[in-house]
């Protein structure tokens, strides 16, 4: 199995997104700027991504574009982050299918053909559906999602595991919870309220939340998300019983609890609730997840809880919005 070889030349797809924009910089710290090639459909919003290493335009649905970049830079590892998220996916299901399924298929085929060392393919809590136990969602669970996004993520997990078994390609992935971060806005998911609320609290002291006050979902702060990703990609392959479908827990809270925690720092902050179509998506996902497999197989443990995450977000975002 390829896991004994070292990762030297890393390609990141969807590098301008919420996770990619921070993960790319963390990977450049680790492997050197020139060795981490950032790619996306859209240009980087921030100079950091272009200044610290190569950037190339890449549409993952176009296999020949991917192939050309892999050859040009002699890529041996891919972090495949390009995707259409849950809310956008419900508004445009064919696009979600094309990017999330055909894009992933291209990545796996090119990775296999070029005998890559490793591929990271994130999954999501969106693989679960109303029939899965919600508190917590077990590692081995019924996977019958009701969104196109969730359906593509289940297929992605199965496809990744197929390449591991059938071709010996080292594919790894976690079911990320909703990610909270201050650098780049989220890209059209159901958990976006947990980021938007911070911008609104600092800038307007008011937020209208698109899910009910009592909606509880699994979430994770970006530093934990980056740490988990790097930990899994560096884990000993021999210890892994799972590959593409690790449950991953950070913290779980209701929208109301998040608003109350923010109010401790901004006492005149007011949050109102006007649920829209995303409420139904949120209601189909679990409240917490059991991540004991990640803990046992590669030593996962999160560092942030609700108070420490909120304090750090407010500090970082206030600084950013003031500059
Ligand atoms: P994002 O929407 O912020 O970024 C995705 C990026 O992909 C965007 O920059 C977009 O321009 C790019 N993209 C879209 N179509 C493309 C195409 N055809 N070719 C190339 N690039 C394309 O998403 P994110 O939050 O950074 O998510 C990264 C990965 O993590 C995705 O697989 C997502 O499903 C998964 N995930 C994210 C979260 C979260 O809360 N952020 C939670 C669970 C799983
Ligand atoms: N945060 C993501 C979404 O809401 C979960 O995968 O779509």
Tab-separated table of C-alpha atoms and ligand atoms in Angstrom, residues 13-21 39-42 58-62 65 80-86 88 95 98-100 103 120-126 149 153 174-180 184-189 191-192 219-220 222 225, ligand 1:
chain	number	residue	atom	x	y	z
A	13	UNK	CA	-9.036	21.534	-5.150
A	14	UNK	CA	-11.618	24.114	-4.035
A	15	UNK	CA	-8.752	25.963	-2.328
A	16	UNK	CA	-10.582	29.318	-2.251
A	17	UNK	CA	-13.440	27.943	-0.148
A	18	UNK	CA	-14.074	28.170	3.576
A	19	UNK	CA	-11.865	25.196	4.485
A	20	UNK	CA	-9.453	25.294	1.523
A	21	UNK	CA	-8.371	28.878	2.122
A	39	UNK	CA	-6.643	25.374	-7.411
A	40	UNK	CA	-10.220	26.569	-7.804
A	41	UNK	CA	-12.814	27.646	-10.348
A	42	UNK	CA	-12.749	31.169	-8.959
A	58	UNK	CA	-9.187	24.123	-12.259
A	59	UNK	CA	-12.711	22.871	-12.868
A	60	UNK	CA	-12.735	19.389	-11.339
A	61	UNK	CA	-15.459	18.235	-13.728
A	62	UNK	CA	-12.907	18.628	-16.561
A	65	UNK	CA	-7.542	20.126	-16.780
A	80	UNK	CA	-10.171	17.308	-2.798
A	81	UNK	CA	-12.282	20.108	-1.294
A	82	UNK	CA	-14.191	21.318	-4.378
A	83	UNK	CA	-17.895	20.682	-3.828
A	84	UNK	CA	-21.396	22.126	-3.859
A	85	UNK	CA	-22.793	22.291	-0.306
A	86	UNK	CA	-26.220	21.380	1.048
A	88	UNK	CA	-26.904	25.354	-2.866
A	95	UNK	CA	-24.832	20.980	-10.383
A	98	UNK	CA	-21.954	16.978	-11.499
A	99	UNK	CA	-19.358	18.582	-9.205
A	100	UNK	CA	-19.636	16.202	-6.234
A	103	UNK	CA	-15.522	15.777	-10.011
A	120	UNK	CA	-8.276	13.305	1.123
A	121	UNK	CA	-12.008	13.415	0.348
A	122	UNK	CA	-14.194	15.054	2.995
A	123	UNK	CA	-17.617	13.695	3.766
A	124	UNK	CA	-20.219	15.367	5.977
A	125	UNK	CA	-22.844	14.950	8.695
A	126	UNK	CA	-25.178	15.301	5.690
A	149	UNK	CA	-25.730	16.907	-1.197
A	153	UNK	CA	-21.528	12.432	0.082
A	174	UNK	CA	-13.997	12.465	7.726
A	175	UNK	CA	-17.637	13.425	8.104
A	176	UNK	CA	-17.029	17.079	8.921
A	177	UNK	CA	-19.609	18.765	11.144
A	178	UNK	CA	-20.585	22.389	10.349
A	179	UNK	CA	-17.342	24.371	10.274
A	180	UNK	CA	-17.080	27.757	12.018
A	184	UNK	CA	-13.523	32.937	4.626
A	185	UNK	CA	-17.317	32.927	4.585
A	186	UNK	CA	-18.990	29.526	4.168
A	187	UNK	CA	-20.157	28.559	0.710
A	188	UNK	CA	-23.883	27.751	0.778
A	189	UNK	CA	-24.454	25.216	3.548
A	191	UNK	CA	-24.759	25.402	9.014
A	192	UNK	CA	-23.815	28.851	7.617
A	219	UNK	CA	-20.185	21.899	14.696
A	220	UNK	CA	-16.422	22.377	14.780
A	222	UNK	CA	-11.624	25.726	12.146
A	225	UNK	CA	-10.920	21.045	11.595
B	1	LIG	P1	-16.879	25.988	0.008
B	1	LIG	O1	-18.185	26.037	-0.702
B	1	LIG	O2	-16.535	27.088	0.924
B	1	LIG	O3	-15.703	25.844	-1.051
B	1	LIG	C1	-15.789	24.972	-2.136
B	1	LIG	C2	-14.924	25.521	-3.237
B	1	LIG	O4	-15.082	24.669	-4.380
B	1	LIG	C3	-15.318	26.936	-3.692
B	1	LIG	O5	-14.212	27.798	-3.588
B	1	LIG	C4	-15.778	26.764	-5.136
B	1	LIG	O6	-15.394	27.836	-5.975
B	1	LIG	C5	-15.063	25.475	-5.521
B	1	LIG	N1	-15.726	24.766	-6.628
B	1	LIG	C6	-17.040	24.623	-6.870
B	1	LIG	N2	-17.225	23.933	-8.013
B	1	LIG	C7	-16.003	23.627	-8.479
B	1	LIG	C8	-15.527	22.932	-9.616
B	1	LIG	N3	-16.371	22.417	-10.544
B	1	LIG	N4	-14.191	22.814	-9.795
B	1	LIG	C9	-13.333	23.334	-8.883
B	1	LIG	N5	-13.707	24.020	-7.812
B	1	LIG	C10	-15.042	24.160	-7.609
B	1	LIG	O7	-16.803	24.575	0.742
B	1	LIG	P2	-15.991	24.192	2.058
B	1	LIG	O8	-16.853	24.533	3.204
B	1	LIG	O9	-14.620	24.721	2.006
B	1	LIG	O10	-16.013	22.603	1.925
B	1	LIG	C11	-14.907	21.843	1.523
B	1	LIG	C12	-15.285	20.377	1.598
B	1	LIG	O11	-15.649	20.048	2.947
B	1	LIG	C13	-16.506	19.993	0.742
B	1	LIG	O12	-16.332	18.680	0.263
B	1	LIG	C14	-17.648	20.013	1.721
B	1	LIG	O13	-18.698	19.160	1.321
B	1	LIG	C15	-16.959	19.498	2.966
B	1	LIG	N6	-17.658	19.896	4.185
B	1	LIG	C16	-17.685	21.198	4.595
B	1	LIG	C17	-18.366	21.558	5.744
B	1	LIG	C18	-18.432	22.964	6.232
B	1	LIG	O14	-19.161	23.249	7.194
B	1	LIG	N7	-17.692	23.901	5.645
B	1	LIG	C19	-19.024	20.559	6.500
B	1	LIG	C20	-19.018	19.250	6.036
B	1	LIG	C21	-18.304	18.923	4.882
